[in-house]
PDB file of C-alpha atoms in Angstrom:
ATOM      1  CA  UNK A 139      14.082  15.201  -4.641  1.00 76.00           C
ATOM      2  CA  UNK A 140      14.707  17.714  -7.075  1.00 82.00           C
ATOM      3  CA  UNK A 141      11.524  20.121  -8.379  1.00 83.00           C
ATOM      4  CA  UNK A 142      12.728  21.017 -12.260  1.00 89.00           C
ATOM      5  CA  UNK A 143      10.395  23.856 -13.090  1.00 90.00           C
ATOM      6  CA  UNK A 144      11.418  25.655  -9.713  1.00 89.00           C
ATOM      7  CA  UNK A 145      15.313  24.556  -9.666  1.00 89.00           C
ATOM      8  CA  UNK A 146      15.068  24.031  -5.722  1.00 85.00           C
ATOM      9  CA  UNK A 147      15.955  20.690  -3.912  1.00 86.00           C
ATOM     10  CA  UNK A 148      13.476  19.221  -1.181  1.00 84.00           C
ATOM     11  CA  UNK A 149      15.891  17.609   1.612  1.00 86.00           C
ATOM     12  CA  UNK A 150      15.165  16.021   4.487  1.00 86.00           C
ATOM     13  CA  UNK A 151      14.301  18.295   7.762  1.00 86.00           C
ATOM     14  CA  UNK A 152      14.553  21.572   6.127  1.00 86.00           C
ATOM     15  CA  UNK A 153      11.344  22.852   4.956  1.00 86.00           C
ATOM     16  CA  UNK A 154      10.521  25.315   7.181  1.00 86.00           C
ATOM     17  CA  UNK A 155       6.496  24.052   7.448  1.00 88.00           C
ATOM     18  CA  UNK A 156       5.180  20.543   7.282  1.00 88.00           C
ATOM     19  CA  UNK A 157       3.920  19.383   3.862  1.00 88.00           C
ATOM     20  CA  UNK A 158       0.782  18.817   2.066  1.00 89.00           C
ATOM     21  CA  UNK A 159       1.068  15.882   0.622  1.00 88.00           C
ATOM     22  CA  UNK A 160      -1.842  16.297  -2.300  1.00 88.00           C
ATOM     23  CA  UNK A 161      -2.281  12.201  -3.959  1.00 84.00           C
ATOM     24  CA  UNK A 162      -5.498  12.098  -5.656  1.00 82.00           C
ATOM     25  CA  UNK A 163      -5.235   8.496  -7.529  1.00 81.00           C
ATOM     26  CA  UNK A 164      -1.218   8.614  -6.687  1.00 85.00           C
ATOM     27  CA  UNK A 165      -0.832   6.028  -3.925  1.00 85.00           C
ATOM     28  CA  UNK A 166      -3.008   3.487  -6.054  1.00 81.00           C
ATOM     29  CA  UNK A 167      -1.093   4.230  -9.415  1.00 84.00           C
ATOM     30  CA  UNK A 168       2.412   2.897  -7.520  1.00 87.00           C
ATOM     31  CA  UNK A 169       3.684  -0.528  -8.076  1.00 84.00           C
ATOM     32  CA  UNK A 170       2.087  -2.781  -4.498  1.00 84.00           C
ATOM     33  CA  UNK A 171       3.713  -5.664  -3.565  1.00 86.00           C
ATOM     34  CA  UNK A 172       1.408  -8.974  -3.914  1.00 84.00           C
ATOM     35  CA  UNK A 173       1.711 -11.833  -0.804  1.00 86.00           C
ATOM     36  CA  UNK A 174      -0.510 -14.618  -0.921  1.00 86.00           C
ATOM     37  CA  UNK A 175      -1.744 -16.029   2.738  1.00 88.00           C
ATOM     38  CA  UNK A 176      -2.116 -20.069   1.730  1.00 89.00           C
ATOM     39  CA  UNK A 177      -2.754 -22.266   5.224  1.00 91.00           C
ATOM     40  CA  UNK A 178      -1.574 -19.526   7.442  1.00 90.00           C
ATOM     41  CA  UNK A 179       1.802 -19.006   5.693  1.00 90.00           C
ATOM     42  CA  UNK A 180       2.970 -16.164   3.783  1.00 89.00           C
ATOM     43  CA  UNK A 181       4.043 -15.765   0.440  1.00 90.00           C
ATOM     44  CA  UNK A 182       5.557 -12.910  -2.012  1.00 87.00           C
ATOM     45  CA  UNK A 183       3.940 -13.422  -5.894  1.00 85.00           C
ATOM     46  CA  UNK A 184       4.442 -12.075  -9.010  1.00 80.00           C
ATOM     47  CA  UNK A 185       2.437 -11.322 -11.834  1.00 76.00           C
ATOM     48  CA  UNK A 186       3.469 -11.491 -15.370  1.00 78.00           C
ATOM     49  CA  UNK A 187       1.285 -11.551 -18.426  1.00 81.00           C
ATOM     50  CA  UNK A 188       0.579 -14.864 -19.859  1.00 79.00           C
ATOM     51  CA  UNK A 189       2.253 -15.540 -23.463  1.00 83.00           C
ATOM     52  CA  UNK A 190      -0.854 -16.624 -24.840  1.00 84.00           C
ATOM     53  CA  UNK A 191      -2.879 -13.838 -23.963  1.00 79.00           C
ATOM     54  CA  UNK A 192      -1.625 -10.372 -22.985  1.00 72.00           C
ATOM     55  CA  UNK A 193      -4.752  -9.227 -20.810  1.00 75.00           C
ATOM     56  CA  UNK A 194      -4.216 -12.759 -18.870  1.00 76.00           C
ATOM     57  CA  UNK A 195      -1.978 -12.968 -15.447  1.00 75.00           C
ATOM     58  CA  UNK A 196       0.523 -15.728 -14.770  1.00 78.00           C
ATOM     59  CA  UNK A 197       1.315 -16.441 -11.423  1.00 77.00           C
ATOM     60  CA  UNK A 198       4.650 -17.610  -9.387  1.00 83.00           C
ATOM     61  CA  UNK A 199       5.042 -17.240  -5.564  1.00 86.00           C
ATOM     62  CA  UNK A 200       7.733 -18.211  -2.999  1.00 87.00           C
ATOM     63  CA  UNK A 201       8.063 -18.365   0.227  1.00 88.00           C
ATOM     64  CA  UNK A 202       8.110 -14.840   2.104  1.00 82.00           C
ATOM     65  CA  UNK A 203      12.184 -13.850   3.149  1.00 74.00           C
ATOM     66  CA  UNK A 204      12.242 -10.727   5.100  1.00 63.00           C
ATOM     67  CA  UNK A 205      15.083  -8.376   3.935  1.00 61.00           C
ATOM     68  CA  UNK A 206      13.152  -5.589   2.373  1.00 57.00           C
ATOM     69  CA  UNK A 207      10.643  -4.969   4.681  1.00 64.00           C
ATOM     70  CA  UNK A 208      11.005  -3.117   8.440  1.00 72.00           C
ATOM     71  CA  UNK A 209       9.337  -4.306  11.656  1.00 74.00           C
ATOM     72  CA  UNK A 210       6.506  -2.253  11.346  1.00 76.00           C
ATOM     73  CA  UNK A 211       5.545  -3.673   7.951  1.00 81.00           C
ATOM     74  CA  UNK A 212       6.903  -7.498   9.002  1.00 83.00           C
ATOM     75  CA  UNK A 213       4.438  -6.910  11.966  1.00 85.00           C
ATOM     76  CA  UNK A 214       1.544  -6.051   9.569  1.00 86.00           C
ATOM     77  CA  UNK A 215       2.171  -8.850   7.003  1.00 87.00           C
ATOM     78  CA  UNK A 216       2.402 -11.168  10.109  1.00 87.00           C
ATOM     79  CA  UNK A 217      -0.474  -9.609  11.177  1.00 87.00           C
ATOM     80  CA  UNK A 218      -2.253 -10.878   7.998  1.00 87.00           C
ATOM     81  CA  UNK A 219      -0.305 -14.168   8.528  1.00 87.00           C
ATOM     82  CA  UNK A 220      -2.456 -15.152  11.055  1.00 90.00           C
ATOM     83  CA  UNK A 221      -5.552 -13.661  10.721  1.00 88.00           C
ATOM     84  CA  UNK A 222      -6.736 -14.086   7.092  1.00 88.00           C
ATOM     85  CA  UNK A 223      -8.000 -16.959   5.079  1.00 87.00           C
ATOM     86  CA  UNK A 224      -6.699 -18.285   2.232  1.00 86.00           C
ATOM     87  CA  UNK A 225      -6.247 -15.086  -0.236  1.00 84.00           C
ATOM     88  CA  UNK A 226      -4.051 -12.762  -2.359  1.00 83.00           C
ATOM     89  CA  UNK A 227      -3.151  -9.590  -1.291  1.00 83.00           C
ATOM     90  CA  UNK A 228      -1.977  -6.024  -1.973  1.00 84.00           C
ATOM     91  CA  UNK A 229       0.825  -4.169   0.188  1.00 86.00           C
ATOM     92  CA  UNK A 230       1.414  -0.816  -0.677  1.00 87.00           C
ATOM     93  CA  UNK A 231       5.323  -0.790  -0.193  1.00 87.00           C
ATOM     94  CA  UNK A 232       6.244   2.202  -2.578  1.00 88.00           C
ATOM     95  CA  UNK A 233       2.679   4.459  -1.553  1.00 88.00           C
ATOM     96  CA  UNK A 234       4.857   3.478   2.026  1.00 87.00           C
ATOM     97  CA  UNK A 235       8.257   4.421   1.036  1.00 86.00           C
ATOM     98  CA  UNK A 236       6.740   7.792  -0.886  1.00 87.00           C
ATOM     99  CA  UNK A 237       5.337   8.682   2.767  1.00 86.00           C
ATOM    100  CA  UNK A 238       8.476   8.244   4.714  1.00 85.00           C
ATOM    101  CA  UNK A 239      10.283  10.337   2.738  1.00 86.00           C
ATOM    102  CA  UNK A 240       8.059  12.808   2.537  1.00 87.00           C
ATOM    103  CA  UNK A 241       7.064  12.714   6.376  1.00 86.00           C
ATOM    104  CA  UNK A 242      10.950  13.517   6.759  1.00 87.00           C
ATOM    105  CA  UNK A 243      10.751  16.523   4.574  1.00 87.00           C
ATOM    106  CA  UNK A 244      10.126  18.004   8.058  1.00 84.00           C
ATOM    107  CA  UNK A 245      10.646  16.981  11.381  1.00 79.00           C
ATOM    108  CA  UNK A 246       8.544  14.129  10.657  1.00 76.00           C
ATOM    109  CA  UNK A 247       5.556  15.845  10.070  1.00 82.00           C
ATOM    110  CA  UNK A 248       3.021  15.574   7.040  1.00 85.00           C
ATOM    111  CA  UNK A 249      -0.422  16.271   6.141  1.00 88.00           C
ATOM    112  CA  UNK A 250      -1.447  13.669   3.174  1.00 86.00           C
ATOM    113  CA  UNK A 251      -5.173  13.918   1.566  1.00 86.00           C
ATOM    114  CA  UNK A 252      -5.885  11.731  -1.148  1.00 83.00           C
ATOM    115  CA  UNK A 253      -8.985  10.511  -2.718  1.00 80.00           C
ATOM    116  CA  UNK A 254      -8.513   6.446  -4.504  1.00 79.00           C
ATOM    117  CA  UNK A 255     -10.362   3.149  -4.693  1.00 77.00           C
ATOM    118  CA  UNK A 256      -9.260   2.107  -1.276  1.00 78.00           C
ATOM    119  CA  UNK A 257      -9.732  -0.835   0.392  1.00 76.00           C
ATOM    120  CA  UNK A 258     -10.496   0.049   4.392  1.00 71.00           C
ATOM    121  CA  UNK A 259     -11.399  -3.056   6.324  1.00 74.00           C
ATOM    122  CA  UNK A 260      -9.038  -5.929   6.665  1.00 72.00           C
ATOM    123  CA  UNK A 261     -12.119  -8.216   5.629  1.00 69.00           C
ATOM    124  CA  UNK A 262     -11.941  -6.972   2.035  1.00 71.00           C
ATOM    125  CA  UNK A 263      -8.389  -7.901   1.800  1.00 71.00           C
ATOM    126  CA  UNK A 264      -9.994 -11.616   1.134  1.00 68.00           C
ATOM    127  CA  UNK A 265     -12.193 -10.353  -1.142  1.00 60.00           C
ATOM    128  CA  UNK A 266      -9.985  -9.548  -4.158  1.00 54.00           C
ATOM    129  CA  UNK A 267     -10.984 -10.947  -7.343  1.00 47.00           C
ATOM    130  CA  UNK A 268      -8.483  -9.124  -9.963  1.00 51.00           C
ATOM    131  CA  UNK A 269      -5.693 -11.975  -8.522  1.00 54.00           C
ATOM    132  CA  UNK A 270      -7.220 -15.392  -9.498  1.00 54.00           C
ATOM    133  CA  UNK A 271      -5.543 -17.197 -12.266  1.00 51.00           C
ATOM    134  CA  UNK A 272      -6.715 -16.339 -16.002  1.00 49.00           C
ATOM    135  CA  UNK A 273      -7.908 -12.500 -14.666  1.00 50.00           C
ATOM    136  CA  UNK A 274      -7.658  -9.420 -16.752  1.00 48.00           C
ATOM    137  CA  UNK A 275      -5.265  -6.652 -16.195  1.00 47.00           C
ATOM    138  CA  UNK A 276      -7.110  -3.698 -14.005  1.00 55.00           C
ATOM    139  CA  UNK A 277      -5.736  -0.986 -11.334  1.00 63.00           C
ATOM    140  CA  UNK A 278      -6.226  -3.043  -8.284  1.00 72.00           C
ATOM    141  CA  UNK A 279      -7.762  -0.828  -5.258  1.00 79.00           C
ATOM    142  CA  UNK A 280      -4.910   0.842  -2.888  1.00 82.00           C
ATOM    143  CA  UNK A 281      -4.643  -1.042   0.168  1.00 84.00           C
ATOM    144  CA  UNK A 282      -5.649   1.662   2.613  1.00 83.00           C
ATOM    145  CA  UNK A 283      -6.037  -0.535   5.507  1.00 84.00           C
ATOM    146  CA  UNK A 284      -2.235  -1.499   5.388  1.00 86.00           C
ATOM    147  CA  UNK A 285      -1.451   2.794   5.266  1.00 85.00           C
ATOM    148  CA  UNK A 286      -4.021   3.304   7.992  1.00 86.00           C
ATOM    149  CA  UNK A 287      -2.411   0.823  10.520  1.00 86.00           C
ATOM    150  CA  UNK A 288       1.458   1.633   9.605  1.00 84.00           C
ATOM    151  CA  UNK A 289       0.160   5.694  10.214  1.00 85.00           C
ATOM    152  CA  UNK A 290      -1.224   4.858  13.967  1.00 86.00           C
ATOM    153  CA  UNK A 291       1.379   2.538  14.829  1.00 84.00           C
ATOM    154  CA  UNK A 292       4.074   5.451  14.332  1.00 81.00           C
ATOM    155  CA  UNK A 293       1.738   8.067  16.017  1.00 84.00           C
ATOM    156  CA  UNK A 294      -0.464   9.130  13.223  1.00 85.00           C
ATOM    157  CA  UNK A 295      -3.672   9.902  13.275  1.00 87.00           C
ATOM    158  CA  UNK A 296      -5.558   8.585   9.800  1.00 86.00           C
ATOM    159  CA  UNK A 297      -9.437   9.607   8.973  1.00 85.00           C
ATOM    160  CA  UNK A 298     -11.198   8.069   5.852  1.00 76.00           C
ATOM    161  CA  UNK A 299     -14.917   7.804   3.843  1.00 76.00           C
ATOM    162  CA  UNK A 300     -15.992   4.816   3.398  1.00 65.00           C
ATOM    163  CA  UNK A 301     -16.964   4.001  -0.030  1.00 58.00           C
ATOM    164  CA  UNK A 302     -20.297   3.254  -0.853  1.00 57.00           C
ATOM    165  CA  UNK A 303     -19.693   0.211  -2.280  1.00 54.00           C
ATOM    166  CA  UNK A 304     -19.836   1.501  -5.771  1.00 51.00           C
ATOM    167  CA  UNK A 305     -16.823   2.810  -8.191  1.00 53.00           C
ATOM    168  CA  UNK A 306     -16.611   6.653  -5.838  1.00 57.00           C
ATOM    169  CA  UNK A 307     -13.504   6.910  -4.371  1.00 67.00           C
ATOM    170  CA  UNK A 308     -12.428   7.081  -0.750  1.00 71.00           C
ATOM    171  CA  UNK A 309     -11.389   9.996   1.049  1.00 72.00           C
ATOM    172  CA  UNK A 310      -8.452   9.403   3.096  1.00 73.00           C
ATOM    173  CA  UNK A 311      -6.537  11.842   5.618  1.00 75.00           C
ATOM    174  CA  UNK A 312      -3.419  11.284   7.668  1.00 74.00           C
TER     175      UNK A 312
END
């Protein structure tokens, strides 16, 4: 990663402190991958706008082929698998892959605060309405429960807010 205004590099294990990782509305603002959980099996979907109407979504989804993901998010995903009803779903893959590198910028350390629309509890997961057929175009809410899980199951420790239910943002800490 290269920082333009100050000419230097960042490169993996050579910062001499651990990072601040600073992401107020980042993580949410990143592309997440969409998996639909129909019967207990797993799909990856896409999203494209409809040709009739450019606020409209389109949707296509196959059956789920690993490949692209590791075992830590393959356990998470079959995680969801199992447990969830019938639903659509966000996985933040990129707020993911942004964090690993990061984390590496020194001895795998990091400090990340961000403030988003998060969702926190794996029941809310289910209740995403911005993915039914015909719905209008919005920033969907950052899967936060996905971060929070992938964080503690490397040795993380992850502290959040809960919203209040209303359009405030979560606090999140790792």
């Amino acid at each position: 990663l290269h920082l333009t205004l100050s000419h230097q590099s960042l490169i993996p294990h050579k910062l001499a402190y651990p990072p601040v990782l600073i992401a107020n509305g980042v993580l949410s603002s990143l592309r997440q991958d969409l998996f639909v959980v129909e019967h207990q099996q797993l799909y990856e979907a896409w999203a494209s706008p409809a040709a009739d109407d450019a606020n409209a979504l389109v949707y296509q989804q196959r059956p789920l082929s690993g490949g692209y993901l590791d075992c830590v998010h393959a356990d998470l995903l079959e995680h969801y698998r199992q447990r969830l009803p019938n639903c659509a779903l966000l996985f933040p893959f990129q707020a993911l892959q942004l964090l690993k590198y990061v984390y590496c910028l020194h001895g795998q350390e990091l400090l990340l605060l961000c403030a988003d629309q998060c969702l926190h509890q794996e029941l809310e997961l289910t209740r995403q309405r911005e993915f039914q057929p015909g719905a209008t175009l919005t920033t969907p809410p950052l899967n936060a429960y996905a971060l929070d899980r992938i964080i503690i199951a490397q040795g993380g420790k992850v502290w959040h807010s809960l919203s209040d239910g209303s359009d405030s943002p979560s606090v999140l800490a790792a």
